[in-house]
DNA sequence: GAATCATGAGAAAGCGTTTTCTCAGAGCGT
DNA sequence: ACGCTCTGAGAAAACGCTTTCTCATGATTC
C-alpha cells in the first residue's frame, strides 16, 4: 500500500525531499537539515544524504520553501511602459543587482493605465518580498494610501511623505533649466518645450522648472507644446515645431527628440544649423543619433542597482521601519552636436 | 489561549483565510469555496463571507495557493542580454500577452555567460509553470539534454530535435541573403559582413546564408570582419570597414549598424553616397537613424506574444506531449535610406 | 411515514518545505 | 555504577491554501 503510493509519486511527481529521505534511510527533517546546513548532523549521515540528493538530482521546491520561510527571494517591479528605454535600463540594473544576491525579479507593465497600477503593485507584493514602483502615474493621494501596504517598497521618480519608504528621483526641474540655460547661452531667444504625458510626475517637474526659468529670464520667449513620450509623438510634432518659429527645442525626452530629429531631417530643416534640439535621459542611443543628441544625463544604469540596494536594506532590517534615504540625482548636461548658436537673422 | 494565539496572528501577520472564516463564523473551507466559486454555497453564507473578506481586505496568499494547486501562474524567461532591444521587445510582448491571461513573468538575464544559462533556466522552471529560453548560447548537446527537464518550454531562435518543444525562429540565413542581394542589385560589387558574437546561433545562420550567397555570386567580393552585437562594436569597426574598401556593409544587427553609421559620420564618410549600410532586426530605432536604416525586419513585437500563445497551449494540454509547431519567420527586407547605388568609380 | 436522495458545510488530508519539540542514546563526572 | 548533560535524529507542527471525505439536515418519493 505505502509502497504503491510511493511508486506512483515517484513516477508522477518531481523528486521531493521524501524521496531523498527514503533513499538515504533518514527522515525528511534530516534531509532538510543537511540541505540547509542548519543544525549539526552526523558527518556520515550527511554524506549519505548528499549522495542520495545528488543521485536523484534533488532540488528543493521553492514554493514549499517560500511557504515555510515566509519569503520568496523575489521582488517585483511595476513600470508604466516596458517599451521605454529608461524603464528598460532600470529593470536591467535591478535584475542584475538582485541576481547577485540570489533574488529574481517579477515584472509588471501597467501599459500607462493608471488605474491598474495599484492592483498590479498589490499582486506583485503578495508574490514577492518587496516591490519597486517605477514612475507611477497615480495621484499623490492614491500613492500615499498604497505605499504603506506595499512595504518594503522603493519608489523611483516619485516620493512619499512616509519616511520609511526610500525613493530615488532625478531632479528634472533642475535638468531642464540647465538645458534651457545652455540654449540661451548659445544665443537662442525663442525656445519651445515639447511636453510629455499629462500624468507623468517628471513632466510636471520639468514644467515647474521651466516656470522658474521664465521668471529668471523674462526676455526669453518660451512656448509650451503638447507632445508625448515616444518617437512617434516627437515625429508628429515636427510641423508644430517648425510653425512655432522657435530655434531652441527642449524635447520631453530623448525618444521625442529623436522622433523630432527624424522629422526635421525629412523636412530639410538642418540640426543644429537651423534648429537646436535637446533631449533628456541620455539613453544609450542618444550619442549615436545624427547629429549626436545634446541631453541631460540621468544615472540610468545606476538607478536600477541602487534601487536594489535600498530594497535589500529594507529586507534585511525586516520589520524595523527606520527612516530611509530619499535620494535625488542632479542630471548632468551632456553637450553634443544637436545644439549650436542660432543662425544670424537678417534683421534682429 | 486560542484567542491569544489568534490575536497575535491578527496583529503580526497579514490577514489570512482563517481570519475571514472567524469573522464570517464559518470554516475556512467554506471561505475557500466562495472565493473560488468552486462548489455550491448557500447564497446567504456566501454573502456573509464576501462581506467579511471585503471588510478585512482579504487577498489569498499566492504562495499557499501555488503549493496547493501545483501552479504559480508565472512563467520565466531567460535572455542572454537585457540590454539588447530585440530581447527587450520579446520580453515586453511576452509579458503583456501573459498578463492578459493572468500570468506574470519572471526574468533572468544570463549576461551572455553561457554556463549560467542552464542553471538560471532550471531555477526559473522550478519557480514557474514554464520557461521560455531566448536565443540560448549553449551548445546543441547541452540544449538537447536540458530541454526535456524544462518542459513546458518555448524556444526562441533555437530548435530542438524533441518534437514536443515549440520553437520560434527567424530565418537569418534567408534574410542576410536578401540584404546582400539588395546591395548587389543596387550595383555593389564589394561587400563586407560585420559578424556577431561567436556563440550566437543566429550569427552562424547568417554565416551559412552568406556562404550560400557566395556560391550563387562568385563574381561578388564578400569579406568577413569580426565584430560584436552592440553599438560600441559597430563604432569600433569603423576603421576596419573603411580600410576594407567595401561599398556595401552588412552589419550583424541594427545596433552594430547604428554604431557604424555614427563612426562613418564622424569620419566624414557619407551614407549612402560613399558606403551603403544594412542592419538586421528592424528595432524601433532603425527608422529614426540618419539616414533611416535599411534592414531586415523580424516580427519582433509578435515574437513575444506568440511565445506566450505557444506556452499557453502547452500549459493547457498539461501532460500530453503532443508534437508542437516549430515556426520559422522569414524576415522582410525594409529598404530605407542607408543603401543606394555606389558612386561611379573613375575607372571600373 | 419511512427510506432515499440531494444539498451544503465542517473536518481533515494534502501540497513540500522548515523548524520546534521530543526523546533515545552516548559520554561524562562523581 | 548511577545520574547528568549533551548530541543528534525522528515525530509532528507550522506555513496558507484547496479539495476530498464525511456527515448532518431537510427535501423527495412511493
mmCIF file of N, CA, C and O in Angstrom, chain B residues 130-220:
data_model
loop_
_atom_site.group_PDB
_atom_site.id
_atom_site.type_symbol
_atom_site.label_atom_id
_atom_site.label_comp_id
_atom_site.label_asym_id
_atom_site.label_seq_id
_atom_site.Cartn_x
_atom_site.Cartn_y
_atom_site.Cartn_z
ATOM 1 N N UNK B 130 6.427 27.317 -16.488
ATOM 2 C CA UNK B 130 7.054 27.077 -17.774
ATOM 3 C C UNK B 130 8.140 28.106 -17.989
ATOM 4 O O UNK B 130 8.241 29.067 -17.237
ATOM 5 N N UNK B 131 8.963 27.876 -19.005
ATOM 6 C CA UNK B 131 10.020 28.853 -19.245
ATOM 7 C C UNK B 131 10.258 29.020 -20.740
ATOM 8 O O UNK B 131 10.132 28.072 -21.514
ATOM 9 N N UNK B 132 10.526 30.259 -21.113
ATOM 10 C CA UNK B 132 10.913 30.485 -22.500
ATOM 11 C C UNK B 132 12.390 30.852 -22.518
ATOM 12 O O UNK B 132 12.852 31.702 -21.765
ATOM 13 N N UNK B 133 13.066 30.133 -23.367
ATOM 14 C CA UNK B 133 14.518 30.254 -23.473
ATOM 15 C C UNK B 133 14.800 31.060 -24.727
ATOM 16 O O UNK B 133 14.478 30.648 -25.831
ATOM 17 N N UNK B 134 15.402 32.199 -24.526
ATOM 18 C CA UNK B 134 15.540 33.150 -25.610
ATOM 19 C C UNK B 134 16.973 33.151 -26.147
ATOM 20 O O UNK B 134 17.900 33.533 -25.439
ATOM 21 N N UNK B 135 17.132 32.709 -27.381
ATOM 22 C CA UNK B 135 18.437 32.710 -28.043
ATOM 23 C C UNK B 135 19.537 32.173 -27.144
ATOM 24 O O UNK B 135 20.568 32.810 -26.958
ATOM 25 N N UNK B 136 19.365 30.975 -26.579
ATOM 26 C CA UNK B 136 20.387 30.431 -25.690
ATOM 27 C C UNK B 136 21.699 30.236 -26.441
ATOM 28 O O UNK B 136 21.720 29.869 -27.603
ATOM 29 N N UNK B 137 22.781 30.517 -25.737
ATOM 30 C CA UNK B 137 24.105 30.406 -26.339
ATOM 31 C C UNK B 137 24.708 29.022 -26.135
ATOM 32 O O UNK B 137 25.780 28.716 -26.670
ATOM 33 N N UNK B 138 24.090 28.195 -25.336
ATOM 34 C CA UNK B 138 24.670 26.884 -25.009
ATOM 35 C C UNK B 138 24.777 25.982 -26.242
ATOM 36 O O UNK B 138 24.143 26.233 -27.259
ATOM 37 N N UNK B 139 25.552 24.931 -26.093
ATOM 38 C CA UNK B 139 25.755 24.024 -27.223
ATOM 39 C C UNK B 139 24.490 23.223 -27.514
ATOM 40 O O UNK B 139 23.615 23.094 -26.663
ATOM 41 N N UNK B 140 24.426 22.677 -28.714
ATOM 42 C CA UNK B 140 23.288 21.853 -29.086
ATOM 43 C C UNK B 140 23.116 20.690 -28.116
ATOM 44 O O UNK B 140 22.007 20.384 -27.675
ATOM 45 N N UNK B 141 24.234 20.049 -27.785
ATOM 46 C CA UNK B 141 24.173 18.886 -26.907
ATOM 47 C C UNK B 141 23.562 19.267 -25.562
ATOM 48 O O UNK B 141 22.676 18.587 -25.046
ATOM 49 N N UNK B 142 24.038 20.383 -25.034
ATOM 50 C CA UNK B 142 23.543 20.811 -23.740
ATOM 51 C C UNK B 142 22.056 21.154 -23.814
ATOM 52 O O UNK B 142 21.272 20.830 -22.925
ATOM 53 N N UNK B 143 21.695 21.789 -24.914
ATOM 54 C CA UNK B 143 20.293 22.162 -25.084
ATOM 55 C C UNK B 143 19.397 20.931 -25.150
ATOM 56 O O UNK B 143 18.336 20.872 -24.520
ATOM 57 N N UNK B 144 19.847 19.933 -25.885
ATOM 58 C CA UNK B 144 19.054 18.712 -26.008
ATOM 59 C C UNK B 144 18.873 18.033 -24.659
ATOM 60 O O UNK B 144 17.829 17.452 -24.367
ATOM 61 N N UNK B 145 19.890 18.131 -23.839
ATOM 62 C CA UNK B 145 19.813 17.483 -22.538
ATOM 63 C C UNK B 145 18.914 18.277 -21.595
ATOM 64 O O UNK B 145 18.164 17.725 -20.798
ATOM 65 N N UNK B 146 18.987 19.590 -21.728
ATOM 66 C CA UNK B 146 18.247 20.457 -20.820
ATOM 67 C C UNK B 146 16.752 20.522 -21.147
ATOM 68 O O UNK B 146 15.905 20.504 -20.248
ATOM 69 N N UNK B 147 16.462 20.577 -22.427
ATOM 70 C CA UNK B 147 15.090 20.829 -22.876
ATOM 71 C C UNK B 147 14.021 19.976 -22.176
ATOM 72 O O UNK B 147 13.037 20.519 -21.673
ATOM 73 N N UNK B 148 14.207 18.653 -22.113
ATOM 74 C CA UNK B 148 13.158 17.822 -21.504
ATOM 75 C C UNK B 148 12.891 18.174 -20.038
ATOM 76 O O UNK B 148 11.766 18.081 -19.575
ATOM 77 N N UNK B 149 13.934 18.601 -19.349
ATOM 78 C CA UNK B 149 13.762 18.891 -17.923
ATOM 79 C C UNK B 149 13.027 20.209 -17.693
ATOM 80 O O UNK B 149 12.647 20.517 -16.573
ATOM 81 N N UNK B 150 12.874 20.978 -18.768
ATOM 82 C CA UNK B 150 12.288 22.300 -18.629
ATOM 83 C C UNK B 150 10.817 22.344 -19.030
ATOM 84 O O UNK B 150 10.120 23.325 -18.775
ATOM 85 N N UNK B 151 10.376 21.309 -19.674
ATOM 86 C CA UNK B 151 9.023 21.289 -20.209
ATOM 87 C C UNK B 151 7.983 21.707 -19.169
ATOM 88 O O UNK B 151 8.024 21.207 -18.054
ATOM 89 N N UNK B 152 6.998 22.589 -19.495
ATOM 90 C CA UNK B 152 6.784 23.225 -20.802
ATOM 91 C C UNK B 152 7.801 24.318 -21.108
ATOM 92 O O UNK B 152 8.081 25.162 -20.262
ATOM 93 N N UNK B 153 8.291 24.248 -22.311
ATOM 94 C CA UNK B 153 9.367 25.137 -22.743
ATOM 95 C C UNK B 153 9.043 25.710 -24.115
ATOM 96 O O UNK B 153 8.462 25.025 -24.954
ATOM 97 N N UNK B 154 9.380 26.956 -24.305
ATOM 98 C CA UNK B 154 9.297 27.546 -25.642
ATOM 99 C C UNK B 154 10.680 28.078 -25.986
ATOM 100 O O UNK B 154 11.298 28.784 -25.188
ATOM 101 N N UNK B 155 11.150 27.694 -27.158
ATOM 102 C CA UNK B 155 12.471 28.132 -27.592
ATOM 103 C C UNK B 155 12.341 29.279 -28.582
ATOM 104 O O UNK B 155 11.491 29.250 -29.469
ATOM 105 N N UNK B 156 13.208 30.259 -28.424
ATOM 106 C CA UNK B 156 13.244 31.329 -29.411
ATOM 107 C C UNK B 156 14.625 31.368 -30.034
ATOM 108 O O UNK B 156 15.633 31.368 -29.330
ATOM 109 N N UNK B 157 14.650 31.342 -31.347
ATOM 110 C CA UNK B 157 15.895 31.382 -32.110
ATOM 111 C C UNK B 157 16.792 30.168 -31.910
ATOM 112 O O UNK B 157 17.985 30.240 -32.152
ATOM 113 N N UNK B 158 16.208 29.094 -31.499
ATOM 114 C CA UNK B 158 16.923 27.818 -31.406
ATOM 115 C C UNK B 158 15.884 26.728 -31.618
ATOM 116 O O UNK B 158 14.698 26.951 -31.376
ATOM 117 N N UNK B 159 16.325 25.567 -32.038
ATOM 118 C CA UNK B 159 15.389 24.460 -32.184
ATOM 119 C C UNK B 159 15.939 23.227 -31.496
ATOM 120 O O UNK B 159 17.113 23.168 -31.144
ATOM 121 N N UNK B 160 15.054 22.258 -31.312
ATOM 122 C CA UNK B 160 15.423 21.010 -30.661
ATOM 123 C C UNK B 160 14.936 19.865 -31.518
ATOM 124 O O UNK B 160 13.980 20.018 -32.271
ATOM 125 N N UNK B 161 15.548 18.725 -31.346
ATOM 126 C CA UNK B 161 15.020 17.563 -32.048
ATOM 127 C C UNK B 161 13.778 17.052 -31.342
ATOM 128 O O UNK B 161 12.914 16.431 -31.942
ATOM 129 N N UNK B 162 13.694 17.326 -30.030
ATOM 130 C CA UNK B 162 12.498 16.927 -29.288
ATOM 131 C C UNK B 162 11.294 17.631 -29.909
ATOM 132 O O UNK B 162 11.219 18.849 -29.917
ATOM 133 N N UNK B 163 10.381 16.854 -30.427
ATOM 134 C CA UNK B 163 9.268 17.454 -31.170
ATOM 135 C C UNK B 163 8.210 18.072 -30.287
ATOM 136 O O UNK B 163 7.309 18.723 -30.770
ATOM 137 N N UNK B 164 8.326 17.844 -28.970
ATOM 138 C CA UNK B 164 7.288 18.410 -28.112
ATOM 139 C C UNK B 164 7.658 19.798 -27.594
ATOM 140 O O UNK B 164 7.004 20.326 -26.724
ATOM 141 N N UNK B 165 8.725 20.371 -28.120
ATOM 142 C CA UNK B 165 9.102 21.726 -27.742
ATOM 143 C C UNK B 165 8.860 22.680 -28.893
ATOM 144 O O UNK B 165 9.533 22.582 -29.923
ATOM 145 N N UNK B 166 7.907 23.582 -28.732
ATOM 146 C CA UNK B 166 7.679 24.542 -29.806
ATOM 147 C C UNK B 166 8.852 25.498 -29.899
ATOM 148 O O UNK B 166 9.490 25.805 -28.894
ATOM 149 N N UNK B 167 9.119 25.959 -31.089
ATOM 150 C CA UNK B 167 10.191 26.933 -31.243
ATOM 151 C C UNK B 167 9.768 28.026 -32.211
ATOM 152 O O UNK B 167 8.985 27.794 -33.130
ATOM 153 N N UNK B 168 10.290 29.194 -31.955
ATOM 154 C CA UNK B 168 10.025 30.346 -32.800
ATOM 155 C C UNK B 168 11.365 30.825 -33.313
ATOM 156 O O UNK B 168 12.218 31.188 -32.504
ATOM 157 N N UNK B 169 11.537 30.800 -34.608
ATOM 158 C CA UNK B 169 12.822 31.303 -35.052
ATOM 159 C C UNK B 169 12.713 32.115 -36.321
ATOM 160 O O UNK B 169 11.747 32.039 -37.067
ATOM 161 N N UNK B 170 13.738 32.898 -36.532
ATOM 162 C CA UNK B 170 13.787 33.778 -37.687
ATOM 163 C C UNK B 170 14.806 33.196 -38.650
ATOM 164 O O UNK B 170 15.843 32.695 -38.229
ATOM 165 N N UNK B 171 14.493 33.235 -39.909
ATOM 166 C CA UNK B 171 15.410 32.685 -40.899
ATOM 167 C C UNK B 171 16.469 33.724 -41.244
ATOM 168 O O UNK B 171 16.388 34.405 -42.263
ATOM 169 N N UNK B 172 17.467 33.805 -40.368
ATOM 170 C CA UNK B 172 18.506 34.805 -40.555
ATOM 171 C C UNK B 172 19.295 34.572 -41.835
ATOM 172 O O UNK B 172 19.719 35.517 -42.489
ATOM 173 N N UNK B 173 19.491 33.303 -42.181
ATOM 174 C CA UNK B 173 20.232 32.977 -43.387
ATOM 175 C C UNK B 173 19.545 33.563 -44.614
ATOM 176 O O UNK B 173 20.179 34.188 -45.470
ATOM 177 N N UNK B 174 18.261 33.376 -44.672
ATOM 178 C CA UNK B 174 17.469 33.908 -45.767
ATOM 179 C C UNK B 174 17.533 35.442 -45.785
ATOM 180 O O UNK B 174 17.765 36.061 -46.820
ATOM 181 N N UNK B 175 17.345 36.039 -44.619
ATOM 182 C CA UNK B 175 17.321 37.496 -44.521
ATOM 183 C C UNK B 175 18.617 38.138 -44.974
ATOM 184 O O UNK B 175 18.607 39.102 -45.746
ATOM 185 N N UNK B 176 19.720 37.566 -44.515
ATOM 186 C CA UNK B 176 21.003 38.190 -44.850
ATOM 187 C C UNK B 176 21.275 38.052 -46.349
ATOM 188 O O UNK B 176 21.849 38.939 -46.978
ATOM 189 N N UNK B 177 20.811 36.938 -46.917
ATOM 190 C CA UNK B 177 20.978 36.768 -48.364
ATOM 191 C C UNK B 177 20.182 37.817 -49.128
ATOM 192 O O UNK B 177 20.641 38.368 -50.129
ATOM 193 N N UNK B 178 18.978 38.083 -48.651
ATOM 194 C CA UNK B 178 18.157 39.067 -49.356
ATOM 195 C C UNK B 178 18.773 40.455 -49.257
ATOM 196 O O UNK B 178 18.711 41.245 -50.200
ATOM 197 N N UNK B 179 19.364 40.742 -48.117
ATOM 198 C CA UNK B 179 20.017 42.039 -47.964
ATOM 199 C C UNK B 179 21.207 42.143 -48.914
ATOM 200 O O UNK B 179 21.408 43.167 -49.579
ATOM 201 N N UNK B 180 21.970 41.055 -48.970
ATOM 202 C CA UNK B 180 23.119 41.042 -49.863
ATOM 203 C C UNK B 180 22.641 41.217 -51.303
ATOM 204 O O UNK B 180 23.208 41.989 -52.089
ATOM 205 N N UNK B 181 21.585 40.502 -51.613
ATOM 206 C CA UNK B 181 21.014 40.591 -52.958
ATOM 207 C C UNK B 181 20.599 42.032 -53.269
ATOM 208 O O UNK B 181 20.810 42.542 -54.370
ATOM 209 N N UNK B 182 20.005 42.666 -52.266
ATOM 210 C CA UNK B 182 19.564 44.052 -52.430
ATOM 211 C C UNK B 182 20.754 44.939 -52.773
ATOM 212 O O UNK B 182 20.696 45.759 -53.708
ATOM 213 N N UNK B 183 21.854 44.754 -52.055
ATOM 214 C CA UNK B 183 23.041 45.574 -52.311
ATOM 215 C C UNK B 183 23.589 45.318 -53.705
ATOM 216 O O UNK B 183 23.948 46.249 -54.438
ATOM 217 N N UNK B 184 23.633 44.043 -54.077
ATOM 218 C CA UNK B 184 24.163 43.694 -55.388
ATOM 219 C C UNK B 184 23.296 44.287 -56.494
ATOM 220 O O UNK B 184 23.796 44.820 -57.489
ATOM 221 N N UNK B 185 21.990 44.213 -56.281
ATOM 222 C CA UNK B 185 21.123 44.725 -57.335
ATOM 223 C C UNK B 185 21.224 46.242 -57.458
ATOM 224 O O UNK B 185 20.850 46.821 -58.471
ATOM 225 N N UNK B 186 21.726 46.883 -56.400
ATOM 226 C CA UNK B 186 21.961 48.326 -56.493
ATOM 227 C C UNK B 186 23.259 48.600 -57.259
ATOM 228 O O UNK B 186 23.522 49.739 -57.638
ATOM 229 N N UNK B 187 24.048 47.567 -57.434
ATOM 230 C CA UNK B 187 25.285 47.727 -58.196
ATOM 231 C C UNK B 187 26.558 47.530 -57.398
ATOM 232 O O UNK B 187 27.657 47.688 -57.918
ATOM 233 N N UNK B 188 26.415 47.161 -56.118
ATOM 234 C CA UNK B 188 27.614 46.969 -55.306
ATOM 235 C C UNK B 188 28.336 45.689 -55.700
ATOM 236 O O UNK B 188 27.695 44.667 -55.946
ATOM 237 N N UNK B 189 29.654 45.785 -55.750
ATOM 238 C CA UNK B 189 30.474 44.627 -56.122
ATOM 239 C C UNK B 189 31.313 44.136 -54.943
ATOM 240 O O UNK B 189 31.783 43.009 -54.937
ATOM 241 N N UNK B 190 31.545 45.038 -54.009
ATOM 242 C CA UNK B 190 32.417 44.680 -52.886
ATOM 243 C C UNK B 190 31.618 44.799 -51.589
ATOM 244 O O UNK B 190 31.279 45.896 -51.150
ATOM 245 N N UNK B 191 31.330 43.655 -50.977
ATOM 246 C CA UNK B 191 30.530 43.643 -49.754
ATOM 247 C C UNK B 191 31.393 43.232 -48.555
ATOM 248 O O UNK B 191 32.442 42.603 -48.720
ATOM 249 N N UNK B 192 30.929 43.582 -47.380
ATOM 250 C CA UNK B 192 31.579 43.104 -46.165
ATOM 251 C C UNK B 192 30.512 42.782 -45.126
ATOM 252 O O UNK B 192 29.507 43.486 -45.029
ATOM 253 N N UNK B 193 30.728 41.693 -44.399
ATOM 254 C CA UNK B 193 29.804 41.315 -43.316
ATOM 255 C C UNK B 193 30.500 41.529 -41.992
ATOM 256 O O UNK B 193 31.594 41.021 -41.748
ATOM 257 N N UNK B 194 29.858 42.307 -41.160
ATOM 258 C CA UNK B 194 30.381 42.591 -39.833
ATOM 259 C C UNK B 194 29.702 41.598 -38.900
ATOM 260 O O UNK B 194 28.549 41.768 -38.533
ATOM 261 N N UNK B 195 30.427 40.556 -38.518
ATOM 262 C CA UNK B 195 29.758 39.438 -37.849
ATOM 263 C C UNK B 195 29.536 39.667 -36.362
ATOM 264 O O UNK B 195 30.089 40.604 -35.770
ATOM 265 N N UNK B 196 28.727 38.812 -35.775
ATOM 266 C CA UNK B 196 28.287 38.983 -34.380
ATOM 267 C C UNK B 196 28.992 38.064 -33.401
ATOM 268 O O UNK B 196 30.066 37.541 -33.702
ATOM 269 N N UNK B 197 28.392 37.849 -32.238
ATOM 270 C CA UNK B 197 29.002 37.022 -31.191
ATOM 271 C C UNK B 197 29.252 35.601 -31.688
ATOM 272 O O UNK B 197 28.431 35.021 -32.381
ATOM 273 N N UNK B 198 30.357 35.070 -31.292
ATOM 274 C CA UNK B 198 30.767 33.759 -31.749
ATOM 275 C C UNK B 198 29.747 32.664 -31.435
ATOM 276 O O UNK B 198 29.449 31.817 -32.261
ATOM 277 N N UNK B 199 29.197 32.718 -30.223
ATOM 278 C CA UNK B 199 28.314 31.631 -29.804
ATOM 279 C C UNK B 199 26.864 31.832 -30.212
ATOM 280 O O UNK B 199 25.996 31.048 -29.849
ATOM 281 N N UNK B 200 26.602 32.899 -30.920
ATOM 282 C CA UNK B 200 25.232 33.160 -31.324
ATOM 283 C C UNK B 200 24.839 32.254 -32.475
ATOM 284 O O UNK B 200 25.478 32.218 -33.523
ATOM 285 N N UNK B 201 23.764 31.514 -32.270
ATOM 286 C CA UNK B 201 23.286 30.620 -33.314
ATOM 287 C C UNK B 201 22.845 31.422 -34.531
ATOM 288 O O UNK B 201 23.023 30.995 -35.672
ATOM 289 N N UNK B 202 22.266 32.591 -34.263
ATOM 290 C CA UNK B 202 21.770 33.373 -35.387
ATOM 291 C C UNK B 202 22.933 33.906 -36.221
ATOM 292 O O UNK B 202 22.806 34.101 -37.419
ATOM 293 N N UNK B 203 24.069 34.137 -35.578
ATOM 294 C CA UNK B 203 25.238 34.566 -36.346
ATOM 295 C C UNK B 203 25.702 33.436 -37.262
ATOM 296 O O UNK B 203 26.034 33.667 -38.421
ATOM 297 N N UNK B 204 25.670 32.232 -36.750
ATOM 298 C CA UNK B 204 26.054 31.088 -37.580
ATOM 299 C C UNK B 204 25.121 30.950 -38.780
ATOM 300 O O UNK B 204 25.533 30.627 -39.876
ATOM 301 N N UNK B 205 23.835 31.218 -38.520
ATOM 302 C CA UNK B 205 22.874 31.151 -39.617
ATOM 303 C C UNK B 205 23.194 32.179 -40.695
ATOM 304 O O UNK B 205 23.083 31.916 -41.886
ATOM 305 N N UNK B 206 23.557 33.372 -40.257
ATOM 306 C CA UNK B 206 23.889 34.407 -41.237
ATOM 307 C C UNK B 206 25.110 33.986 -42.044
ATOM 308 O O UNK B 206 25.154 34.140 -43.268
ATOM 309 N N UNK B 207 26.098 33.450 -41.330
ATOM 310 C CA UNK B 207 27.311 32.999 -41.992
ATOM 311 C C UNK B 207 26.975 31.939 -43.038
ATOM 312 O O UNK B 207 27.456 31.988 -44.180
ATOM 313 N N UNK B 208 26.123 30.997 -42.638
ATOM 314 C CA UNK B 208 25.740 29.940 -43.567
ATOM 315 C C UNK B 208 25.016 30.529 -44.771
ATOM 316 O O UNK B 208 25.247 30.135 -45.919
ATOM 317 N N UNK B 209 24.135 31.479 -44.506
ATOM 318 C CA UNK B 209 23.401 32.122 -45.592
ATOM 319 C C UNK B 209 24.346 32.815 -46.559
ATOM 320 O O UNK B 209 24.167 32.742 -47.784
ATOM 321 N N UNK B 210 25.346 33.453 -45.997
ATOM 322 C CA UNK B 210 26.270 34.180 -46.859
ATOM 323 C C UNK B 210 27.148 33.224 -47.670
ATOM 324 O O UNK B 210 27.513 33.519 -48.816
ATOM 325 N N UNK B 211 27.458 32.084 -47.075
ATOM 326 C CA UNK B 211 28.188 31.059 -47.820
ATOM 327 C C UNK B 211 27.410 30.676 -49.067
ATOM 328 O O UNK B 211 27.949 30.576 -50.171
ATOM 329 N N UNK B 212 26.127 30.475 -48.829
ATOM 330 C CA UNK B 212 25.255 30.098 -49.928
ATOM 331 C C UNK B 212 25.205 31.210 -50.977
ATOM 332 O O UNK B 212 25.245 30.960 -52.187
ATOM 333 N N UNK B 213 25.146 32.431 -50.477
ATOM 334 C CA UNK B 213 25.101 33.586 -51.371
ATOM 335 C C UNK B 213 26.351 33.621 -52.249
ATOM 336 O O UNK B 213 26.286 33.883 -53.447
ATOM 337 N N UNK B 214 27.457 33.320 -51.632
ATOM 338 C CA UNK B 214 28.730 33.355 -52.336
ATOM 339 C C UNK B 214 28.745 32.410 -53.530
ATOM 340 O O UNK B 214 29.193 32.769 -54.615
ATOM 341 N N UNK B 215 28.242 31.207 -53.291
ATOM 342 C CA UNK B 215 28.270 30.237 -54.394
ATOM 343 C C UNK B 215 27.373 30.701 -55.526
ATOM 344 O O UNK B 215 27.639 30.429 -56.697
ATOM 345 N N UNK B 216 26.316 31.442 -55.200
ATOM 346 C CA UNK B 216 25.434 31.947 -56.244
ATOM 347 C C UNK B 216 25.989 33.188 -56.929
ATOM 348 O O UNK B 216 25.511 33.570 -57.993
ATOM 349 N N UNK B 217 26.954 33.817 -56.269
ATOM 350 C CA UNK B 217 27.513 35.056 -56.825
ATOM 351 C C UNK B 217 29.036 35.037 -56.730
ATOM 352 O O UNK B 217 29.618 35.782 -55.965
ATOM 353 N N UNK B 218 29.666 34.190 -57.528
ATOM 354 C CA UNK B 218 31.124 34.046 -57.432
ATOM 355 C C UNK B 218 31.851 35.335 -57.815
ATOM 356 O O UNK B 218 32.995 35.542 -57.422
ATOM 357 N N UNK B 219 31.168 36.191 -58.543
ATOM 358 C CA UNK B 219 31.795 37.430 -59.005
ATOM 359 C C UNK B 219 31.844 38.513 -57.935
ATOM 360 O O UNK B 219 32.583 39.479 -58.064
ATOM 361 N N UNK B 220 31.046 38.350 -56.897
ATOM 362 C CA UNK B 220 30.978 39.392 -55.877
ATOM 363 C C UNK B 220 32.002 39.158 -54.775
ATOM 364 O O UNK B 220 32.104 38.047 -54.259
#
